[in-house]
Amino acid sequence: MMHRMFSVVIVVATIFFVCAPVFIAWAPYESTMGLVQKIFYFHVPSWAAMFVAAFVCGIASAVFLFRGRLISDRIAVASAELVVVFGLIGLVSGPLWARKAWGVWWQWDARLTMALVLWMIFIAYLLLREYGGPGSEKLAAGVALFGMANVPFVYWSVNVWRTVHPTTNVVPTLVPGMRGPLWWSLVGFLLLYVLAMMARVRLETQRAALEQIYRELDD
Amino acid sequence: MRRFFTVALLIMRKDLRVETRSRELFLTTLFFSVSTVLVFAFGFVRDGRPVENAVAGILWIAIAFAGTLALGRTFERERYHDVLRALLLAPVDRPAIYVGKLLGILALLAAVEVVIVPLVALLFQAPLFRQPILTFLLLSLGTLGFSAVGTLFGAMLVRARSRDVLLPVLLYPITIPVIIAGVRGIAVLLQPEVDVAMARAWIGMLVFFDVVFITLSLWTFEPVMTE
C-alpha cells in the first residue's frame, strides 16, 4: 500500500518538477523587476512547504505527547528536518531577490523575522533531539508545540514594529499569466515535501525495527 | 484547588528558604547581570551618552541572561539527590510543582530586577520611572512570560544531556515575542514624547502571551515530565 502510494507520488512530483521550468519561462516578465522576479516561483512555494511542514510537526508532536503514538513522533521528526531544508531554500532565495527589489539583503520585517524565528525553533528542536540523550523525543515534542504557538505572537509583534514585505493578498492581484506557474510550483513543492516525509518516516520505522531485532538477539 | 495552591506555595517556600540560607543564586545572578550591563555600557555609550534606544535592549538582555542563569542553577539544585524525581513521585498535582517552581524563579528575578532597573536608570540617565506603573507592568509581565516558558524547559531538561547549552538554545527563539514587546514597550516609555497607547498595546500583547504560554505549560508539564 505504502509502496504503491510512494510510486504514484514520485511520478506525479517528477511531472510537476519537469514541467515547472517551462511554465516559469513562459510566464510574463514583471514590469519593474524583470527576470529577478522569477525567484518568486521558487521562493514562495519553499516557504509554503516550510509552513505546512511546521504545522504538521506541531500537530504530530501534540499527538505524540498526549497519545504516545510512535508513528506521530516519526512524522514530527521527518517534518522538522524538512522545515529546516525548505526554510534554508527560502532563506537563500529571499535575500537574492531582496537585494534587487529592496536594495538590501535582509529586512527586519514581520514575515522575514517570523520565518527566521520559526526556522531557528526547528533547528533547536533538532539540536535537542540530537544532543539531548535518551528521552529527548518527548521534550522535543513540547518544544515543537511551543514553537507553533509562538508564530502568531512573533508575527504580530514584528508587524507592529515594522513591515515592508508584500502581504499574501498579492496573490489574487497577480497577472493571470503569473498565477498558473505559481500554483504549479506550489503543488510541486508540496509533493516534494510529502515524498521526502514518506521516505524519512519509512527510514525511521525501519531503524526502529532493526533496533528491535538487535535487542531480541541480545536477550 | 486549595490543595493545588498549598503545594505550589510549599515548593516556593522550600526554594526561597534554600536561597535565603545560601544566597548563592541571588548573588551570582545579580553580579552576572551587573557585569552584562557593564559590558554593554562599553559597547553602546558614545561621547558619554547611550546610543538611542539602547537602554531598553540592555535592560532586557541583562534580565534574559540573568533569568537563563538562574533557571539553569535552580534546576541543577533539584538534580542533587534526585529531588525532582522525589517531587514528581509525591502524590500531588504535577502542575502544582510547575507553579511552585515558577513562583520561586519569579521571586528571585524580582529581587534581581529591584537592583538592576534603578542601576540601569542611573548609569544611562534613562527616565525609567517617569511612568512607574507602565514600567512595572511591562517588566513584571515580560518576566512572567520569560519565566513561564523557562521553568517548563528548565524542568524538562533536567533529564537531558548537555542541558546547560540547550536551555538558552530552546528558550531564546521561543521567548522572542516577550523580548520584542519588552524592549519596544520600554523604548516608547523612554522617548522624549511618551507614547502611552503604544506601551498599552505591548502590555496587552504580553498579557495574551502569558495567558497562552502558562496554559500550554500547565497542560504539557505532566506528559513532558513522565518518563
mmCIF file of C-alpha atoms in Angstrom, chain A residues 65-66 117 120-121 124-125 127-128 131-135 138-139 142-143 145-147 149-150 153-154 156-158 160-161, chain B residues 152 156-157 160-162 166 169-170 173-174 176-177 180 184 198 201-202 205 208-209 212-213 216-217 219-220 223-224 226:
data_model
loop_
_atom_site.group_PDB
_atom_site.id
_atom_site.type_symbol
_atom_site.label_atom_id
_atom_site.label_comp_id
_atom_site.label_asym_id
_atom_site.label_seq_id
_atom_site.Cartn_x
_atom_site.Cartn_y
_atom_site.Cartn_z
ATOM 1 C CA LEU A 65 2.824 13.944 23.606
ATOM 2 C CA PHE A 66 -0.729 13.145 24.649
ATOM 3 C CA VAL A 117 12.400 32.584 14.240
ATOM 4 C CA MET A 120 15.511 28.642 14.418
ATOM 5 C CA ILE A 121 12.965 26.945 16.680
ATOM 6 C CA ALA A 124 16.675 24.000 18.258
ATOM 7 C CA TYR A 125 14.222 21.077 18.078
ATOM 8 C CA LEU A 127 19.603 20.013 18.302
ATOM 9 C CA LEU A 128 17.626 18.838 21.315
ATOM 10 C CA TYR A 131 22.241 16.031 21.817
ATOM 11 C CA GLY A 132 19.545 15.680 24.476
ATOM 12 C CA GLY A 133 20.207 11.996 25.098
ATOM 13 C CA PRO A 134 17.590 9.316 25.710
ATOM 14 C CA GLY A 135 14.026 10.507 26.254
ATOM 15 C CA LYS A 138 9.134 13.943 24.387
ATOM 16 C CA LEU A 139 10.915 17.124 25.303
ATOM 17 C CA GLY A 142 6.958 20.030 23.801
ATOM 18 C CA VAL A 143 9.310 22.439 22.019
ATOM 19 C CA LEU A 145 4.172 22.639 20.340
ATOM 20 C CA PHE A 146 5.519 25.852 21.890
ATOM 21 C CA GLY A 147 7.122 26.808 18.599
ATOM 22 C CA ALA A 149 2.030 28.641 19.440
ATOM 23 C CA ASN A 150 4.765 31.224 19.059
ATOM 24 C CA PHE A 153 2.959 36.297 18.552
ATOM 25 C CA VAL A 154 6.149 36.842 16.587
ATOM 26 C CA TRP A 156 2.028 40.340 15.447
ATOM 27 C CA SER A 157 4.900 41.886 17.352
ATOM 28 C CA VAL A 158 7.166 42.375 14.357
ATOM 29 C CA VAL A 160 3.659 46.382 14.829
ATOM 30 C CA TRP A 161 7.365 47.029 14.862
ATOM 31 C CA LEU B 152 8.939 24.305 31.819
ATOM 32 C CA MET B 156 12.186 19.055 31.268
ATOM 33 C CA LEU B 157 15.901 19.469 30.518
ATOM 34 C CA ALA B 160 18.610 15.646 29.212
ATOM 35 C CA ARG B 161 22.276 15.661 28.346
ATOM 36 C CA SER B 162 24.095 18.945 27.547
ATOM 37 C CA LEU B 166 20.247 23.506 25.325
ATOM 38 C CA VAL B 169 19.131 27.417 22.613
ATOM 39 C CA LEU B 170 15.478 26.459 23.173
ATOM 40 C CA PRO B 173 13.781 31.685 19.996
ATOM 41 C CA ILE B 174 10.538 30.886 21.828
ATOM 42 C CA ILE B 176 11.401 36.353 21.231
ATOM 43 C CA PRO B 177 7.873 37.891 21.403
ATOM 44 C CA ILE B 180 10.327 42.343 21.369
ATOM 45 C CA ARG B 184 9.742 48.125 22.369
ATOM 46 C CA MET B 198 1.774 52.013 22.216
ATOM 47 C CA ALA B 201 -0.614 47.740 23.216
ATOM 48 C CA TRP B 202 2.621 45.971 24.164
ATOM 49 C CA MET B 205 0.280 41.548 23.902
ATOM 50 C CA PHE B 208 -2.010 37.467 25.905
ATOM 51 C CA PHE B 209 1.353 35.750 25.569
ATOM 52 C CA VAL B 212 -1.381 31.285 26.300
ATOM 53 C CA PHE B 213 2.031 30.061 27.398
ATOM 54 C CA LEU B 216 0.244 25.470 27.481
ATOM 55 C CA SER B 217 2.890 24.853 30.163
ATOM 56 C CA TRP B 219 -1.097 21.390 30.048
ATOM 57 C CA THR B 220 2.188 19.902 28.803
ATOM 58 C CA PRO B 223 3.185 14.432 29.772
ATOM 59 C CA VAL B 224 6.631 16.013 29.313
ATOM 60 C CA THR B 226 6.510 11.491 32.629
#
